[in-house]
Amino acid sequence: MLRAAAAGGVPYVDITRWTSRLHRAAALTVPLRPESPVLLSSAWMGGVSSLVAAALAADLGGAERVEIAVCWDTADRAGADSVEFMDRLGTRFEVVEDGTRRLVAPLTGAETVEIGGTPVRVARIDTPEQFTLPLTLGTTTAVTRLGFSSPATTRALFALRRAGFFTWGSGERWTPLRRAVLYAPGEGGTARMRVDVSHGGKTRTATVTDARGQHHMTAAGAVLGLRRVLGTDGRPAPGGAVFPEQHPAPGQALEALADLGVEVALDDREQPRPGGVAA
């Protein structure tokens, strides 16, 4: 599809790919040299995490450190596709910390972070913004962690990791069981995310909340992506491949998110960097 879009001059937005697939898409785009926009916007929730990070970085004049903490509401209407990340919990992935790239295991580096007034135990997960933010914003540390509204679910996943389930149970045979842990076509919940950006000794924090859940927040990110590649958001459309955090006016993008029903609460006070006891 990417090849066909590039050849036909059709704007292209990709919103739900894991980092390894984003790597391939970016590598494919280089020799294609498309003149039409190619927005690789698969950061968390359709690029919302990266847009928020870019807006905070613009306010601070840079982004040496970006830390993203996601609270997954276990009551949310999560479909089978949205829990695909469960299939990758046995695969190590690359991160950048203090300017050095290294491999880490999923569900490690656990910390307790306050998200929307609630302490949530979060741990590392492989997401594309950890790859793109060091390239686009010059971030020397980019960390995304995920936790759950249910402490019991968090403890269960940590126990499965310690038991090695995500390694020996990584094959297709175990896919239904892996996804059943979080697959919840229920009544719906609230999607929450905290983004901390540090630069020059200062930190700014944003809490992103969508009362209609993660599917709606992803849809909002997709809408902003479509507006970006079509140039209907008040700024000229880009040429060639870009990432969501390269938005020419990220603060304006946050206002557009609010118009779509995604609340972004900015804390203007200087904040301590989130942290806790690593596990």
GROMACS .gro file of C-alpha atoms in nm:
model
  279
    1MET     CA    1   0.000   0.000   0.000
    2LEU     CA    2   0.284   0.238   0.081
    3ARG     CA    3   0.447   0.170  -0.256
    4ALA     CA    4   0.119   0.229  -0.440
    5ALA     CA    5   0.046   0.550  -0.252
    6ALA     CA    6   0.395   0.688  -0.318
    7ALA     CA    7   0.377   0.597  -0.687
    8GLY     CA    8   0.034   0.754  -0.725
    9GLY     CA    9   0.107   1.070  -0.526
   10VAL     CA   10  -0.151   0.977  -0.262
   11PRO     CA   11  -0.096   1.111   0.094
   12TYR     CA   12  -0.033   0.823   0.335
   13VAL     CA   13  -0.087   0.795   0.712
   14ASP     CA   14   0.015   0.487   0.911
   15ILE     CA   15  -0.115   0.480   1.270
   16THR     CA   16  -0.092   0.128   1.417
   17ARG     CA   17   0.243  -0.038   1.354
   18TRP     CA   18   0.505  -0.167   1.594
   19THR     CA   19   0.856  -0.026   1.592
   20SER     CA   20   1.005  -0.301   1.374
   21ARG     CA   21   0.741  -0.237   1.108
   22LEU     CA   22   0.796   0.136   1.132
   23HIS     CA   23   1.166   0.068   1.071
   24ARG     CA   24   1.077  -0.117   0.752
   25ALA     CA   25   0.833   0.151   0.637
   26ALA     CA   26   1.090   0.426   0.692
   27ALA     CA   27   1.359   0.228   0.509
   28LEU     CA   28   1.121   0.162   0.220
   29THR     CA   29   1.027   0.529   0.193
   30VAL     CA   30   1.385   0.645   0.138
   31PRO     CA   31   1.439   0.483  -0.207
   32LEU     CA   32   1.081   0.564  -0.311
   33ARG     CA   33   1.146   0.937  -0.259
   34PRO     CA   34   0.775   1.022  -0.252
   35GLU     CA   35   0.672   1.379  -0.322
   36SER     CA   36   0.339   1.324  -0.148
   37PRO     CA   37   0.330   1.319   0.234
   38VAL     CA   38   0.406   0.995   0.419
   39LEU     CA   39   0.320   1.032   0.788
   40LEU     CA   40   0.449   0.739   0.995
   41SER     CA   41   0.232   0.810   1.296
   42SER     CA   42   0.234   0.484   1.487
   43ALA     CA   43   0.343   0.633   1.819
   44TRP     CA   44   0.108   0.555   2.109
   45MET     CA   45  -0.257   0.628   2.027
   46GLY     CA   46  -0.211   0.735   1.667
   47GLY     CA   47   0.079   0.969   1.739
   48VAL     CA   48  -0.084   1.155   2.030
   49SER     CA   49   0.208   1.080   2.263
   50SER     CA   50   0.458   1.231   2.017
   51LEU     CA   51   0.245   1.540   1.950
   52VAL     CA   52   0.221   1.612   2.323
   53ALA     CA   53   0.596   1.560   2.368
   54ALA     CA   54   0.667   1.796   2.079
   55ALA     CA   55   0.441   2.066   2.226
   56LEU     CA   56   0.614   2.047   2.565
   57ALA     CA   57   0.956   2.049   2.396
   58ALA     CA   58   0.860   2.361   2.200
   59ASP     CA   59   0.772   2.537   2.527
   60LEU     CA   60   1.100   2.434   2.690
   61GLY     CA   61   1.319   2.497   2.387
   62GLY     CA   62   1.425   2.134   2.360
   63ALA     CA   63   1.373   1.783   2.493
   64GLU     CA   64   1.670   1.611   2.651
   65ARG     CA   65   1.449   1.356   2.826
   66VAL     CA   66   1.100   1.233   2.741
   67GLU     CA   67   0.915   0.992   2.970
   68ILE     CA   68   0.570   0.866   2.878
   69ALA     CA   69   0.352   0.670   3.121
   70VAL     CA   70   0.031   0.510   2.996
   71CYS     CA   71  -0.255   0.383   3.212
   72TRP     CA   72  -0.451   0.109   3.035
   73ASP     CA   73  -0.803   0.097   3.176
   74THR     CA   74  -0.894  -0.272   3.199
   75ALA     CA   75  -1.261  -0.174   3.156
   76ASP     CA   76  -1.185  -0.019   2.816
   77ARG     CA   77  -1.334  -0.169   2.502
   78ALA     CA   78  -1.008  -0.324   2.383
   79GLY     CA   79  -1.037  -0.537   2.072
   80ALA     CA   80  -0.806  -0.818   1.965
   81ASP     CA   81  -0.601  -0.586   1.744
   82SER     CA   82  -0.540  -0.333   2.020
   83VAL     CA   83  -0.381  -0.594   2.245
   84GLU     CA   84  -0.141  -0.714   1.975
   85PHE     CA   85   0.145  -0.576   2.184
   86MET     CA   86   0.099  -0.883   2.408
   87ASP     CA   87   0.261  -1.082   2.126
   88ARG     CA   88   0.583  -0.883   2.167
   89LEU     CA   89   0.632  -0.905   2.542
   90GLY     CA   90   0.900  -1.171   2.494
   91THR     CA   91   1.105  -0.961   2.249
   92ARG     CA   92   1.381  -0.726   2.361
   93PHE     CA   93   1.385  -0.384   2.196
   94GLU     CA   94   1.620  -0.091   2.153
   95VAL     CA   95   1.600   0.228   2.358
   96VAL     CA   96   1.812   0.540   2.398
   97GLU     CA   97   1.920   0.635   2.748
   98ASP     CA   98   2.166   0.914   2.821
   99GLY     CA   99   2.257   0.915   2.453
  100THR     CA  100   2.342   0.544   2.441
  101ARG     CA  101   2.140   0.282   2.256
  102ARG     CA  102   2.086  -0.050   2.430
  103LEU     CA  103   1.847  -0.344   2.433
  104VAL     CA  104   1.596  -0.385   2.715
  105ALA     CA  105   1.329  -0.642   2.796
  106PRO     CA  106   0.958  -0.554   2.808
  107LEU     CA  107   0.794  -0.510   3.150
  108THR     CA  108   1.123  -0.415   3.317
  109GLY     CA  109   1.229  -0.086   3.476
  110ALA     CA  110   0.904  -0.063   3.671
  111GLU     CA  111   0.813   0.262   3.848
  112THR     CA  112   0.509   0.404   4.021
  113VAL     CA  113   0.390   0.722   3.846
  114GLU     CA  114   0.093   0.944   3.924
  115ILE     CA  115  -0.134   0.963   3.620
  116GLY     CA  116  -0.439   1.184   3.653
  117GLY     CA  117  -0.413   1.183   4.031
  118THR     CA  118  -0.383   0.804   4.059
  119PRO     CA  119  -0.059   0.616   4.128
  120VAL     CA  120  -0.001   0.355   3.858
  121ARG     CA  121   0.271   0.093   3.844
  122VAL     CA  122   0.418   0.111   3.494
  123ALA     CA  123   0.692  -0.079   3.312
  124ARG     CA  124   0.870  -0.065   2.976
  125ILE     CA  125   0.695  -0.145   2.652
  126ASP     CA  126   0.814  -0.126   2.291
  127THR     CA  127   0.659   0.179   2.119
  128PRO     CA  128   0.777   0.367   1.807
  129GLU     CA  129   0.821   0.710   1.969
  130GLN     CA  130   1.117   0.573   2.165
  131PHE     CA  131   1.284   0.526   1.827
  132THR     CA  132   1.172   0.849   1.656
  133LEU     CA  133   1.203   1.114   1.930
  134PRO     CA  134   1.585   1.087   1.955
  135LEU     CA  135   1.601   1.134   1.575
  136THR     CA  136   1.362   1.429   1.552
  137LEU     CA  137   1.386   1.616   1.884
  138GLY     CA  138   1.742   1.521   1.974
  139THR     CA  139   1.619   1.343   2.286
  140THR     CA  140   1.898   1.166   2.472
  141THR     CA  141   1.658   0.957   2.683
  142ALA     CA  142   1.317   0.835   2.561
  143VAL     CA  143   1.118   0.597   2.778
  144THR     CA  144   0.760   0.471   2.742
  145ARG     CA  145   0.604   0.265   3.018
  146LEU     CA  146   0.264   0.102   3.045
  147GLY     CA  147   0.054   0.010   3.347
  148PHE     CA  148  -0.302  -0.091   3.421
  149SER     CA  149  -0.590   0.054   3.618
  150SER     CA  150  -0.616  -0.282   3.792
  151PRO     CA  151  -0.318  -0.349   4.020
  152ALA     CA  152  -0.408  -0.720   4.004
  153THR     CA  153  -0.362  -0.719   3.625
  154THR     CA  154  -0.026  -0.547   3.662
  155ARG     CA  155   0.089  -0.801   3.921
  156ALA     CA  156  -0.030  -1.087   3.701
  157LEU     CA  157   0.166  -0.963   3.399
  158PHE     CA  158   0.478  -0.915   3.608
  159ALA     CA  159   0.437  -1.269   3.743
  160LEU     CA  160   0.399  -1.407   3.389
  161ARG     CA  161   0.718  -1.224   3.286
  162ARG     CA  162   0.911  -1.365   3.581
  163ALA     CA  163   0.785  -1.712   3.490
  164GLY     CA  164   0.915  -1.666   3.136
  165PHE     CA  165   0.568  -1.707   2.981
  166PHE     CA  166   0.625  -1.440   2.715
  167THR     CA  167   0.932  -1.632   2.596
  168TRP     CA  168   0.815  -1.994   2.595
  169GLY     CA  169   0.457  -1.892   2.517
  170SER     CA  170   0.542  -1.664   2.225
  171GLY     CA  171   0.427  -1.894   1.943
  172GLU     CA  172   0.098  -1.889   1.756
  173ARG     CA  173  -0.033  -2.172   1.973
  174TRP     CA  174  -0.041  -1.939   2.273
  175THR     CA  175  -0.172  -1.628   2.097
  176PRO     CA  176  -0.534  -1.663   2.220
  177LEU     CA  177  -0.417  -1.703   2.579
  178ARG     CA  178  -0.178  -1.407   2.562
  179ARG     CA  179  -0.442  -1.175   2.421
  180ALA     CA  180  -0.714  -1.301   2.653
  181VAL     CA  181  -0.530  -1.136   2.942
  182LEU     CA  182  -0.636  -0.791   2.816
  183TYR     CA  183  -0.899  -0.856   2.550
  184ALA     CA  184  -1.205  -0.678   2.691
  185PRO     CA  185  -1.493  -0.592   2.458
  186GLY     CA  186  -1.669  -0.443   2.760
  187GLU     CA  187  -1.857  -0.129   2.852
  188GLY     CA  188  -1.566   0.107   2.806
  189GLY     CA  189  -1.314   0.294   3.018
  190THR     CA  190  -1.100   0.606   3.025
  191ALA     CA  191  -0.766   0.634   2.845
  192ARG     CA  192  -0.499   0.825   3.039
  193MET     CA  193  -0.139   0.911   2.963
  194ARG     CA  194   0.126   1.128   3.129
  195VAL     CA  195   0.407   1.290   2.930
  196ASP     CA  196   0.711   1.447   3.101
  197VAL     CA  197   0.965   1.643   2.899
  198SER     CA  198   1.286   1.776   3.055
  199HIS     CA  199   1.528   2.030   2.913
  200GLY     CA  200   1.778   2.268   3.068
  201GLY     CA  201   1.702   2.152   3.421
  202LYS     CA  202   1.327   2.209   3.386
  203THR     CA  203   1.044   1.963   3.337
  204ARG     CA  204   0.697   2.016   3.199
  205THR     CA  205   0.418   1.766   3.241
  206ALA     CA  206   0.098   1.699   3.049
  207THR     CA  207  -0.180   1.458   3.139
  208VAL     CA  208  -0.388   1.336   2.845
  209THR     CA  209  -0.735   1.199   2.915
  210ASP     CA  210  -1.003   1.059   2.687
  211ALA     CA  211  -1.324   0.959   2.865
  212ARG     CA  212  -1.430   0.762   2.558
  213GLY     CA  213  -1.130   0.533   2.574
  214GLN     CA  214  -0.822   0.441   2.377
  215HIS     CA  215  -1.010   0.371   2.053
  216HIS     CA  216  -1.138   0.731   2.050
  217MET     CA  217  -0.795   0.876   2.136
  218THR     CA  218  -0.640   0.676   1.852
  219ALA     CA  219  -0.911   0.800   1.617
  220ALA     CA  220  -0.839   1.159   1.721
  221GLY     CA  221  -0.470   1.106   1.647
  222ALA     CA  222  -0.564   0.962   1.308
  223VAL     CA  223  -0.783   1.263   1.226
  224LEU     CA  224  -0.496   1.500   1.306
  225GLY     CA  225  -0.268   1.288   1.089
  226LEU     CA  226  -0.508   1.309   0.796
  227ARG     CA  227  -0.539   1.685   0.836
  228ARG     CA  228  -0.161   1.713   0.845
  229VAL     CA  229  -0.097   1.525   0.519
  230LEU     CA  230  -0.384   1.704   0.345
  231GLY     CA  231  -0.270   2.046   0.467
  232THR     CA  232  -0.614   2.123   0.609
  233ASP     CA  233  -0.488   2.208   0.958
  234GLY     CA  234  -0.380   2.559   0.861
  235ARG     CA  235  -0.023   2.462   0.768
  236PRO     CA  236   0.119   2.342   0.435
  237ALA     CA  237   0.129   1.964   0.395
  238PRO     CA  238   0.477   1.813   0.430
  239GLY     CA  239   0.667   1.651   0.144
  240GLY     CA  240   0.801   1.300   0.186
  241ALA     CA  241   0.829   1.105   0.510
  242VAL     CA  242   0.770   1.268   0.848
  243PHE     CA  243   0.685   1.163   1.203
  244PRO     CA  244   0.402   1.314   1.412
  245GLU     CA  245   0.631   1.515   1.641
  246GLN     CA  246   0.754   1.709   1.335
  247HIS     CA  247   0.424   1.897   1.329
  248PRO     CA  248   0.501   2.264   1.247
  249ALA     CA  249   0.272   2.386   1.529
  250PRO     CA  250   0.239   2.116   1.797
  251GLY     CA  251   0.067   2.355   2.038
  252GLN     CA  252  -0.203   2.406   1.777
  253ALA     CA  253  -0.234   2.029   1.749
  254LEU     CA  254  -0.311   2.008   2.122
  255GLU     CA  255  -0.592   2.258   2.076
  256ALA     CA  256  -0.727   2.043   1.793
  257LEU     CA  257  -0.715   1.739   2.021
  258ALA     CA  258  -0.925   1.927   2.277
  259ASP     CA  259  -1.178   2.011   2.005
  260LEU     CA  260  -1.201   1.637   1.931
  261GLY     CA  261  -1.274   1.556   2.295
  262VAL     CA  262  -0.925   1.463   2.415
  263GLU     CA  263  -0.832   1.663   2.725
  264VAL     CA  264  -0.471   1.775   2.762
  265ALA     CA  265  -0.397   1.925   3.104
  266LEU     CA  266  -0.065   2.109   3.123
  267ASP     CA  267   0.112   2.162   3.454
  268ASP     CA  268   0.301   2.490   3.439
  269ARG     CA  269   0.489   2.424   3.760
  270GLU     CA  270   0.838   2.281   3.750
  271GLN     CA  271   0.795   1.912   3.820
  272PRO     CA  272   1.031   1.652   3.962
  273ARG     CA  273   1.112   1.378   3.716
  274PRO     CA  274   0.883   1.076   3.770
  275GLY     CA  275   1.059   0.792   3.939
  276GLY     CA  276   1.037   0.516   4.189
  277VAL     CA  277   1.197   0.192   4.288
  278ALA     CA  278   1.296  -0.005   3.980
  279ALA     CA  279   1.189  -0.365   3.963
   0.00000   0.00000   0.00000
